[in-house]
CSV table of C-alpha atoms in Angstrom, one decimal:
chain,number,residue,atom,x,y,z
A,177,MET,CA,164.4,27.4,106.6
A,178,ASN,CA,165.8,29.5,103.6
A,179,ASN,CA,169.0,27.2,103.2
A,180,ILE,CA,167.1,24.1,101.7
A,181,ASP,CA,167.8,23.3,98.2
A,182,PRO,CA,164.8,23.6,96.2
A,183,ALA,CA,165.9,21.3,93.6
A,184,ILE,CA,165.6,18.3,96.0
A,185,PHE,CA,161.4,18.8,95.5
A,186,LYS,CA,160.9,16.5,92.2
A,187,ALA,CA,157.9,15.8,90.2
A,188,TYR,CA,157.2,12.6,91.9
A,189,ASP,CA,158.9,12.6,95.4
A,190,ILE,CA,162.0,14.4,97.1
A,191,ARG,CA,165.5,13.4,96.7
A,192,GLY,CA,168.9,14.8,96.9
A,193,LYS,CA,172.5,14.3,97.8
A,194,TYR,CA,173.1,13.2,101.4
A,195,PRO,CA,174.0,15.3,103.6
A,196,SER,CA,174.6,18.0,101.4
A,197,GLN,CA,171.2,18.4,100.1
A,198,ILE,CA,169.2,16.3,102.3
A,199,ASN,CA,169.7,15.5,106.1
A,200,ALA,CA,167.9,15.0,109.2
A,201,GLU,CA,167.4,18.5,109.6
A,202,VAL,CA,166.0,19.2,106.1
A,203,VAL,CA,163.9,16.0,106.6
A,204,TYR,CA,162.4,17.3,110.0
A,205,ALA,CA,161.5,20.9,108.3
A,206,ILE,CA,159.9,18.9,105.2
A,207,ALA,CA,157.9,16.8,107.6
A,208,ARG,CA,156.8,19.7,109.9
A,209,ALA,CA,155.5,21.5,106.4
A,210,TYR,CA,153.8,18.2,105.3
A,211,ALA,CA,151.8,17.9,108.5
A,212,GLU,CA,151.0,21.6,108.3
A,213,PHE,CA,149.7,21.0,104.3
A,214,ILE,CA,148.2,17.6,104.9
A,215,LYS,CA,146.9,18.0,108.6
A,216,PRO,CA,146.8,14.1,109.1
A,217,LYS,CA,145.5,12.7,112.2
A,218,ASN,CA,148.3,9.9,111.7
A,219,VAL,CA,150.7,9.0,109.8
A,220,VAL,CA,152.7,6.0,108.5
A,221,VAL,CA,156.4,6.1,108.6
A,222,GLY,CA,158.8,3.7,107.3
A,223,THR,CA,162.4,3.4,105.5
A,224,ASP,CA,164.0,1.2,103.4
A,225,MET,CA,168.0,-0.1,103.9
A,226,ARG,CA,169.4,3.5,102.8
A,227,LEU,CA,172.4,4.1,105.2
A,228,CYS,CA,170.6,7.4,106.0
A,229,GLY,CA,167.2,5.9,106.5
A,230,GLU,CA,166.9,5.2,109.9
A,231,GLU,CA,168.3,8.7,110.7
A,232,PHE,CA,165.5,10.0,108.3
A,233,LYS,CA,163.0,8.0,110.2
A,234,GLN,CA,163.7,9.3,113.3
A,235,ALA,CA,163.5,12.8,112.2
A,236,LEU,CA,160.2,12.1,110.6
A,237,ILE,CA,158.8,10.8,113.9
A,238,LYS,CA,159.8,13.7,115.8
A,239,ALA,CA,158.7,16.5,113.2
A,240,LEU,CA,155.1,14.8,113.1
A,241,THR,CA,154.8,14.1,116.9
A,242,ASP,CA,156.0,17.7,117.3
A,243,ALA,CA,153.1,18.7,114.9
A,244,GLY,CA,150.6,16.8,117.0
A,245,ALA,CA,150.3,13.7,114.6
A,246,ASP,CA,150.4,10.2,115.9
A,247,VAL,CA,152.8,8.4,113.9
A,248,ILE,CA,152.4,4.4,112.9
A,249,ASP,CA,156.1,3.3,112.5
A,250,VAL,CA,156.2,0.3,110.3
A,251,GLY,CA,159.9,0.0,110.4
A,252,LEU,CA,162.1,-1.5,107.7
A,253,VAL,CA,160.0,-2.0,104.5
A,254,SER,CA,159.9,-2.0,100.7
A,255,THR,CA,157.8,1.0,99.1
A,256,ASP,CA,155.1,-1.8,98.3
A,257,GLN,CA,154.8,-2.5,101.9
A,258,PHE,CA,154.8,1.2,102.7
A,259,TYR,CA,151.9,1.9,100.5
A,260,PHE,CA,149.9,-1.3,101.8
A,261,ALA,CA,150.4,0.0,105.3
A,262,ALA,CA,149.0,3.5,104.6
A,263,TYR,CA,145.9,2.0,103.0
A,264,HIS,CA,145.5,-1.2,105.0
A,265,LEU,CA,146.0,0.9,108.5
A,266,GLY,CA,143.5,3.7,107.4
A,267,ALA,CA,146.1,6.2,108.0
A,268,GLY,CA,145.6,9.8,107.2
A,269,GLY,CA,149.2,10.1,105.3
A,270,GLY,CA,152.5,8.6,105.0
A,271,ILE,CA,156.3,9.3,104.4
A,272,MET,CA,158.8,6.7,103.6
A,273,ALA,CA,162.4,7.4,103.8
A,274,THR,CA,163.9,6.0,100.5
A,275,ALA,CA,165.6,7.2,97.3
A,276,SER,CA,164.6,4.1,95.3
A,277,HIS,CA,167.1,3.1,92.8
A,278,ASN,CA,169.4,6.0,93.0
A,279,PRO,CA,173.0,5.9,93.9
A,280,LYS,CA,174.3,5.3,97.4
A,281,GLU,CA,175.1,8.9,98.0
A,282,TYR,CA,171.3,10.0,97.9
A,283,GLY,CA,168.4,9.8,100.3
A,284,GLY,CA,164.7,10.8,99.8
A,285,LEU,CA,161.2,11.0,100.9
A,286,LYS,CA,158.2,9.6,99.3
A,287,LEU,CA,154.9,11.3,100.4
A,288,VAL,CA,151.2,10.1,100.4
A,289,ARG,CA,148.1,11.4,101.6
A,290,GLU,CA,144.8,9.1,102.7
A,291,LYS,CA,144.3,5.8,100.9
A,292,ALA,CA,148.3,5.9,100.2
A,293,MET,CA,147.5,8.3,97.4
A,294,PRO,CA,150.8,10.0,96.2
A,295,ILE,CA,151.6,13.6,96.4
A,296,SER,CA,153.3,14.6,93.3
A,297,GLY,CA,154.6,18.1,92.6
A,298,ASP,CA,151.5,19.4,91.3
A,299,SER,CA,149.3,17.6,94.2
A,300,GLY,CA,151.4,19.0,96.9
A,301,ILE,CA,155.2,18.7,96.7
A,302,TYR,CA,155.5,22.2,95.3
A,303,LYS,CA,153.3,23.7,97.7
A,304,ILE,CA,155.2,22.1,100.7
A,305,ARG,CA,158.4,23.1,99.0
A,306,ASP,CA,157.3,26.9,99.3
A,307,LEU,CA,156.0,26.4,102.7
A,308,VAL,CA,159.5,25.2,103.9
A,309,LEU,CA,161.3,27.7,101.9
A,310,SER,CA,159.2,30.7,102.9
A,311,SER,CA,161.0,33.4,105.1
A,312,LYS,CA,157.9,33.6,107.1
A,313,TYR,CA,157.9,29.9,108.0
A,314,GLN,CA,158.7,29.0,111.3
A,315,VAL,CA,158.6,25.7,113.1
A,316,SER,CA,157.6,26.2,116.6
A,317,GLY,CA,155.8,24.5,119.5
A,318,THR,CA,155.9,20.4,120.2
A,319,GLY,CA,152.7,18.6,120.2
A,320,GLN,CA,151.8,15.5,121.8
A,321,GLY,CA,151.7,12.9,119.0
A,322,LYS,CA,152.0,9.4,120.1
A,323,VAL,CA,154.1,6.7,118.3
A,324,LYS,CA,153.4,3.1,117.8
A,325,LYS,CA,155.3,0.2,116.3
A,326,THR,CA,153.2,-1.9,113.8
A,327,ASN,CA,154.3,-5.0,111.8
A,328,ILE,CA,152.2,-5.4,108.8
A,329,LEU,CA,154.2,-8.0,106.9
A,330,ASP,CA,152.1,-10.9,107.7
A,331,ALA,CA,149.0,-9.1,106.3
A,332,TYR,CA,151.0,-7.8,103.4
A,333,TYR,CA,152.2,-11.2,102.3
A,334,GLU,CA,148.6,-12.7,102.9
A,335,HIS,CA,147.2,-10.1,100.8
A,336,VAL,CA,149.6,-10.3,97.9
A,337,LEU,CA,149.6,-14.2,97.7
A,338,SER,CA,145.8,-14.1,98.0
A,339,LYS,CA,145.5,-12.9,94.4
A,340,PHE,CA,146.7,-16.3,93.3
A,341,ASP,CA,146.1,-20.0,93.7
A,342,VAL,CA,150.0,-20.8,94.5
A,343,SER,CA,149.0,-24.4,94.8
A,344,LYS,CA,148.9,-24.6,91.0
A,345,PHE,CA,152.3,-23.1,90.5
A,346,LYS,CA,154.8,-25.3,88.6
A,347,ASP,CA,158.2,-26.2,90.6
A,348,LEU,CA,159.7,-23.4,88.7
A,349,LYS,CA,163.5,-22.5,88.9
A,350,VAL,CA,164.4,-19.0,89.5
A,351,VAL,CA,167.3,-16.9,89.5
A,352,ALA,CA,166.6,-13.7,91.3
A,353,ASN,CA,168.7,-10.5,91.9
A,354,THR,CA,167.5,-8.5,94.6
A,355,ASN,CA,170.4,-5.7,94.1
A,356,PHE,CA,171.3,-5.4,98.0
A,357,GLY,CA,167.6,-3.9,98.4
A,358,MET,CA,164.3,-4.7,99.9
A,359,ALA,CA,163.2,-7.5,97.7
A,360,THR,CA,166.0,-9.6,99.6
A,361,PRO,CA,163.7,-10.3,102.6
A,362,ALA,CA,160.6,-10.4,100.4
A,363,VAL,CA,162.3,-13.5,98.6
A,364,GLU,CA,163.2,-15.0,101.9
A,365,GLU,CA,159.4,-14.8,102.9
A,366,LEU,CA,158.3,-16.3,99.3
A,367,LYS,CA,160.8,-19.5,100.2
A,368,LYS,CA,158.7,-20.0,103.1
A,369,ARG,CA,155.2,-19.2,101.9
A,370,VAL,CA,155.4,-20.9,98.4
A,371,PRO,CA,158.0,-23.7,98.5
A,372,SER,CA,157.1,-24.4,94.7
A,373,ILE,CA,159.2,-21.5,93.7
A,374,ASN,CA,162.9,-22.9,93.5
A,375,PHE,CA,165.4,-20.2,93.8
A,376,LEU,CA,168.6,-21.5,92.7
A,377,GLU,CA,170.4,-18.7,93.4
A,378,VAL,CA,169.6,-15.2,95.0
A,379,ILE,CA,172.1,-12.5,93.6
A,380,ASN,CA,173.1,-9.6,95.7
A,381,GLY,CA,170.9,-11.2,98.5
A,382,ARG,CA,171.7,-9.2,101.6
A,383,LEU,CA,170.5,-5.8,102.9
A,384,ASP,CA,173.4,-3.3,102.1
A,385,GLY,CA,172.5,0.4,101.5
A,386,SER,CA,176.0,1.1,100.4
A,387,PHE,CA,175.2,-0.8,97.1
A,388,PRO,CA,178.8,-2.3,96.5
A,389,LYS,CA,178.1,-3.1,92.9
A,390,GLY,CA,176.6,0.3,92.0
A,391,ARG,CA,173.4,1.8,91.4
A,392,PRO,CA,170.5,-0.8,92.0
A,393,ASP,CA,168.7,-0.2,88.9
A,394,PRO,CA,167.8,-3.3,86.8
A,395,LEU,CA,166.7,-1.0,84.0
A,396,ARG,CA,170.4,0.1,83.3
A,397,PRO,CA,172.4,-2.4,80.9
A,398,GLU,CA,175.3,-2.5,83.0
A,399,THR,CA,173.4,-3.6,86.2
A,400,ARG,CA,172.0,-6.7,84.1
A,401,GLU,CA,174.8,-8.5,83.0
A,402,GLU,CA,175.6,-10.5,86.3
A,403,THR,CA,172.0,-11.8,86.4
A,404,SER,CA,172.1,-12.7,82.7
A,405,GLN,CA,175.6,-14.6,83.3
A,406,THR,CA,174.1,-16.5,86.3
A,407,ILE,CA,171.3,-17.6,84.3
A,408,LYS,CA,173.4,-18.9,81.6
A,409,LYS,CA,175.3,-20.8,84.0
A,410,LEU,CA,172.4,-22.3,86.2
A,411,LYS,CA,169.8,-22.7,83.6
A,412,PRO,CA,166.6,-21.6,85.4
A,413,ASP,CA,163.1,-21.1,84.1
A,414,LEU,CA,163.3,-17.3,84.3
A,415,GLY,CA,165.3,-14.6,86.0
A,416,VAL,CA,164.0,-11.8,87.7
A,417,ALA,CA,165.3,-8.5,89.4
A,418,TRP,CA,164.3,-5.6,91.6
A,419,ASP,CA,165.6,-2.2,92.1
A,420,GLY,CA,166.5,-0.7,95.5
A,421,ASP,CA,163.0,-0.3,97.1
A,422,ALA,CA,161.6,-3.2,95.3
A,423,ASP,CA,158.6,-1.5,93.6
A,424,ARG,CA,160.0,-2.1,90.2
A,425,CYS,CA,160.6,-5.7,88.9
A,426,PHE,CA,162.4,-6.8,85.9
A,427,PHE,CA,162.5,-10.1,84.0
A,428,PHE,CA,165.1,-12.3,82.1
A,429,ASP,CA,164.1,-15.4,79.8
A,430,GLU,CA,165.6,-18.8,80.5
A,431,LYS,CA,168.4,-17.9,78.0
A,432,GLY,CA,169.5,-14.9,80.0
A,433,GLU,CA,168.0,-12.4,77.6
A,434,PHE,CA,166.5,-9.5,79.3
A,435,VAL,CA,163.0,-9.0,78.8
A,436,THR,CA,161.8,-5.7,77.4
A,437,PRO,CA,159.4,-4.4,80.1
A,438,ALA,CA,156.7,-3.7,77.1
A,439,TYR,CA,156.7,-7.2,76.4
A,440,ILE,CA,155.9,-8.1,80.0
A,441,ASN,CA,153.4,-5.4,80.1
A,442,ALA,CA,151.8,-7.0,77.0
A,443,LEU,CA,151.7,-10.5,78.8
A,444,LEU,CA,150.3,-9.0,81.9
A,445,SER,CA,147.5,-7.0,80.1
A,446,GLU,CA,146.4,-10.3,78.4
A,447,TYR,CA,146.6,-12.3,81.8
A,448,TYR,CA,144.5,-9.4,83.7
A,449,LEU,CA,141.9,-9.3,80.8
A,450,GLN,CA,141.2,-13.0,81.5
A,451,LYS,CA,140.4,-12.1,85.2
A,452,PHE,CA,138.6,-8.9,84.3
A,453,PRO,CA,137.0,-9.2,80.8
A,454,GLY,CA,136.5,-5.9,79.0
A,455,GLY,CA,138.5,-3.9,81.5
A,456,LYS,CA,140.3,-0.7,81.1
A,457,ILE,CA,144.2,-1.2,81.1
A,458,LEU,CA,146.4,1.9,81.4
A,459,ARG,CA,149.8,2.5,79.9
A,460,ASP,CA,152.3,5.4,79.2
A,461,THR,CA,153.0,6.9,75.8
A,462,ARG,CA,156.7,5.6,75.9
A,463,VAL,CA,156.4,2.4,74.3
A,464,TYR,CA,152.8,1.1,73.7
A,465,ARG,CA,152.1,-0.8,70.1
A,466,VAL,CA,152.8,-4.4,71.6
A,467,ILE,CA,150.7,-3.6,74.6
A,468,ASP,CA,147.8,-2.1,72.6
A,469,ASP,CA,148.1,-5.2,70.3
A,470,ALA,CA,147.6,-7.4,73.5
A,471,ILE,CA,144.8,-5.4,74.8
A,472,ASN,CA,142.7,-5.2,71.7
A,473,ARG,CA,143.4,-8.9,71.2
A,474,GLY,CA,142.2,-9.6,74.8
A,475,GLY,CA,139.1,-7.6,74.3
A,476,GLY,CA,140.1,-4.4,76.9
A,477,ILE,CA,140.2,-0.8,76.5
A,478,SER,CA,143.8,0.8,76.3
A,479,VAL,CA,143.7,4.1,78.1
A,480,PRO,CA,146.9,6.0,77.3
A,481,ALA,CA,148.4,8.2,80.7
A,482,VAL,CA,150.9,10.4,81.5
A,483,ALA,CA,154.0,8.8,82.9
A,484,GLY,CA,154.9,8.8,86.5
A,485,HIS,CA,153.5,6.8,89.4
A,486,SER,CA,151.2,9.6,91.2
A,487,PHE,CA,149.8,10.4,87.7
A,488,ILE,CA,149.3,6.9,86.8
A,489,LYS,CA,147.6,6.2,90.2
A,490,GLU,CA,145.0,9.0,90.0
A,491,ARG,CA,144.0,7.9,86.6
A,492,MET,CA,143.6,4.2,87.5
A,493,ILE,CA,141.1,5.2,90.2
A,494,LYS,CA,139.3,7.7,87.9
A,495,GLU,CA,139.1,5.3,85.0
A,496,ASP,CA,138.4,2.2,87.4
A,497,ALA,CA,141.4,0.5,85.3
A,498,VAL,CA,142.2,-3.2,86.2
A,499,PHE,CA,145.8,-3.1,85.5
A,500,GLY,CA,148.4,-0.2,84.6
A,501,THR,CA,151.8,-0.3,83.2
A,502,GLU,CA,154.7,2.0,82.9
A,503,THR,CA,157.9,1.2,80.5
A,504,SER,CA,160.1,1.9,83.7
A,505,GLY,CA,158.9,-1.7,85.2
A,506,HIS,CA,156.0,-0.1,87.4
A,507,TYR,CA,153.0,-2.3,87.4
A,508,TYR,CA,149.4,-1.1,89.0
A,509,PHE,CA,146.7,-3.3,90.0
A,510,LYS,CA,142.9,-2.7,90.9
A,511,GLU,CA,143.0,-5.4,93.4
A,512,ASN,CA,145.9,-3.8,95.0
A,513,PHE,CA,143.9,-0.5,95.6
A,514,TYR,CA,145.1,0.8,92.4
A,515,LEU,CA,148.7,0.8,93.8
A,516,ASP,CA,151.7,-0.2,92.3
A,517,ASN,CA,153.6,-3.4,93.3
A,518,GLY,CA,156.8,-5.1,92.6
A,519,LEU,CA,156.0,-8.6,94.1
A,520,LEU,CA,152.6,-9.1,92.1
A,521,PRO,CA,154.2,-9.0,88.6
A,522,PHE,CA,156.5,-11.9,89.6
A,523,LEU,CA,153.8,-13.9,90.8
A,524,ALA,CA,151.6,-13.3,87.9
A,525,VAL,CA,154.6,-14.2,85.5
A,526,LEU,CA,154.9,-17.3,87.5
A,527,ASP,CA,151.3,-18.0,87.3
A,528,ILE,CA,151.6,-17.6,83.3
A,529,LEU,CA,154.6,-19.8,83.1
A,530,SER,CA,152.7,-22.5,85.0
A,531,SER,CA,149.7,-23.0,82.7
A,532,ALA,CA,151.9,-22.4,79.8
A,533,ASP,CA,153.4,-25.6,77.8
A,534,LYS,CA,156.3,-23.2,76.5
A,535,THR,CA,159.2,-21.9,77.9
A,536,PHE,CA,159.7,-18.0,78.8
A,537,SER,CA,161.4,-17.3,75.3
A,538,GLU,CA,159.0,-19.4,73.3
A,539,LEU,CA,156.0,-17.3,75.0
A,540,LEU,CA,157.9,-14.2,74.1
A,541,ALA,CA,159.0,-15.1,70.5
A,542,PRO,CA,155.6,-13.8,68.9
A,543,LEU,CA,155.9,-10.6,70.5
A,544,ARG,CA,159.8,-10.2,69.9
A,545,GLU,CA,159.6,-11.2,66.4
A,546,LYS,CA,156.5,-8.6,65.6
A,547,PHE,CA,157.5,-5.7,67.6
A,548,PHE,CA,160.9,-4.3,67.8
A,549,ILE,CA,161.8,-1.8,70.5
A,550,SER,CA,164.7,0.3,71.3
A,551,GLU,CA,166.3,1.1,74.6
A,552,GLU,CA,165.5,4.4,76.0
A,553,ILE,CA,168.0,7.0,74.7
A,554,ASN,CA,169.2,10.0,76.4
A,555,PHE,CA,170.1,13.1,74.7
A,556,LYS,CA,171.5,16.3,76.5
A,557,PHE,CA,170.0,19.5,75.1
A,558,GLU,CA,170.0,23.3,75.8
A,559,ASN,CA,167.4,24.1,73.3
A,560,GLN,CA,164.1,24.7,74.9
A,561,ASN,CA,162.0,24.3,71.8
A,562,ILE,CA,163.4,21.1,70.8
A,563,LEU,CA,159.8,19.3,70.9
A,564,GLU,CA,158.5,22.0,68.7
A,565,ASP,CA,161.5,21.8,66.4
A,566,ILE,CA,161.1,17.8,66.2
A,567,LYS,CA,157.3,18.4,65.5
A,568,LYS,CA,158.1,20.7,62.6
A,569,HIS,CA,160.6,18.2,61.1
A,570,TYR,CA,157.8,15.4,61.1
A,571,LEU,CA,155.1,17.3,59.4
A,572,GLN,CA,153.9,13.9,57.8
A,573,ALA,CA,153.4,12.2,61.0
A,574,GLU,CA,150.4,11.5,63.2
A,575,ILE,CA,151.5,13.6,66.3
A,576,GLY,CA,150.2,13.1,70.1
A,577,GLU,CA,151.1,15.5,72.8
A,578,LEU,CA,149.5,13.8,76.0
A,579,ASP,CA,153.0,13.4,77.5
A,580,GLY,CA,155.9,15.0,75.5
A,581,LEU,CA,155.7,14.3,71.9
A,582,ASP,CA,154.4,11.0,70.3
A,583,VAL,CA,155.6,10.7,66.7
A,584,LYS,CA,153.5,8.1,64.5
A,585,PHE,CA,153.9,6.7,61.3
A,586,ASP,CA,152.4,3.3,59.9
A,587,ASP,CA,155.7,1.3,60.3
A,588,TRP,CA,157.5,3.0,63.4
A,589,ARG,CA,156.8,5.7,66.1
A,590,ALA,CA,159.0,7.6,68.4
A,591,SER,CA,158.3,9.2,71.8
A,592,PHE,CA,160.2,12.3,72.8
A,593,ARG,CA,159.8,13.4,76.6
A,594,LYS,CA,161.9,16.0,78.7
A,595,SER,CA,163.1,14.8,82.0
A,596,ASN,CA,161.5,16.4,84.9
A,597,THR,CA,164.6,16.9,86.6
A,598,GLU,CA,167.4,17.2,84.2
A,599,ASN,CA,167.9,18.8,80.7
A,600,TYR,CA,167.7,15.5,79.2
A,601,LEU,CA,165.2,14.4,76.2
A,602,ARG,CA,164.5,10.7,76.7
A,603,VAL,CA,163.6,8.9,73.3
A,604,ASN,CA,161.8,5.4,73.1
A,605,LEU,CA,161.5,4.2,69.3
A,606,GLU,CA,159.2,1.4,67.9
A,607,ALA,CA,159.7,-0.2,64.2
A,608,ASN,CA,158.0,-3.1,62.4
A,609,SER,CA,161.5,-4.5,61.8
A,610,LYS,CA,164.9,-4.7,63.3
A,611,GLU,CA,166.3,-2.8,60.4
A,612,LEU,CA,163.9,-0.2,60.1
A,613,LEU,CA,164.7,0.4,64.1
A,614,GLU,CA,168.2,0.7,63.5
A,615,ILE,CA,167.8,3.1,60.5
A,616,LYS,CA,165.5,5.3,62.8
A,617,ILE,CA,167.5,5.2,65.9
A,618,LYS,CA,170.2,6.8,63.5
A,619,GLU,CA,168.0,9.2,61.9
A,620,VAL,CA,166.6,10.5,65.2
A,621,THR,CA,170.2,10.6,66.7
A,622,SER,CA,171.4,12.8,63.9
A,623,LEU,CA,168.0,15.2,64.0
A,624,ILE,CA,168.3,15.9,67.9
A,625,SER,CA,172.3,16.6,67.5
A,626,GLY,CA,171.4,19.4,64.8
A,627,LEU,CA,168.6,20.5,67.1
A,628,SER,CA,170.1,20.3,70.5
A,629,SER,CA,171.7,23.7,71.2
């Protein structure tokens, strides 16, 4: 098919506006090319609550069975549950219909090969794109693949909960925001299976792919306000929020203050080093001073990694890492087949709070008082040499170039990364004081403004 927009093929997945960029016909063509590229005997197929999800799932099933592959239909699932199904069922691959935390107008696909290993741009998405867009590519013939519906939810919850002694969980009060997404049924399941978790309120606790309150992304400040206000009103022990497909998890303290993911990454690094002494922990290069401090105190080994779930998972396996973190709210676990999961961090934080004689904010205070971290700042740019120009400006800095540009001084540092999909420069800063952080944000903003065009 030559009429497919190549822009939908991203570095980590396939995403576009529905139905102008991605629709059932496009999904069918992509799935046929996927089958030709991977040549799987069987493929797990699932969907989240996106309005186009069921339509896409049926197109996937038809394409894969026409290609001669058997399909294991796991139905309506979170991305975590899809990954678990692909691994647990020993499938040769998997395709999930999801556009994660994108607005309601979007549809998309996440692709994995055997053992639920993600297919990224470099490991297959771009080859599948080239196959689909090739003028010589012809989809022909119908195979005899079979379809089997399988419910993996009991096995999934047993797997996740087996990692904790939930009988020791305190009766903790929780405000949750499931953002009309796939964490909604997960929370309902936790109510039944772990009654000590006292959910005072589940905000936006129904499945609704129209996302009536906007984009289901708790990392965006405008999405956090409802959770924060509800916490101030109900006074729980903590708050938690998930994105649309429930693979990213975010926290609020008992005062309603959003917890910067790096602080959670630090707490969980210490937690998993207690379970796996001396282990390796992966972290990206966006924000890491507080994480490295926790890893060093916990006797672990910090392993810097390129951001992006496909890159992190591959590196987790290569390093045999016990835990992995991303600034974006993704968490990766050795005891979850090295895959990411949005429920495990929530349960781990409950475990930490259950054994602590402090409130959540008291637990976080030493980190918040020592490590000052900016929100991610996005700058539009046209100058394709902008990273090189920034590097020249900071000649006195220690420079890292594993993933974009890492500019390091003794009392502050900044990460500069080009977006994989748009002309945006994504910037994260850390400093030893709030005052210095504010000064450096202004300095970097002024610098980039002068270099952008």
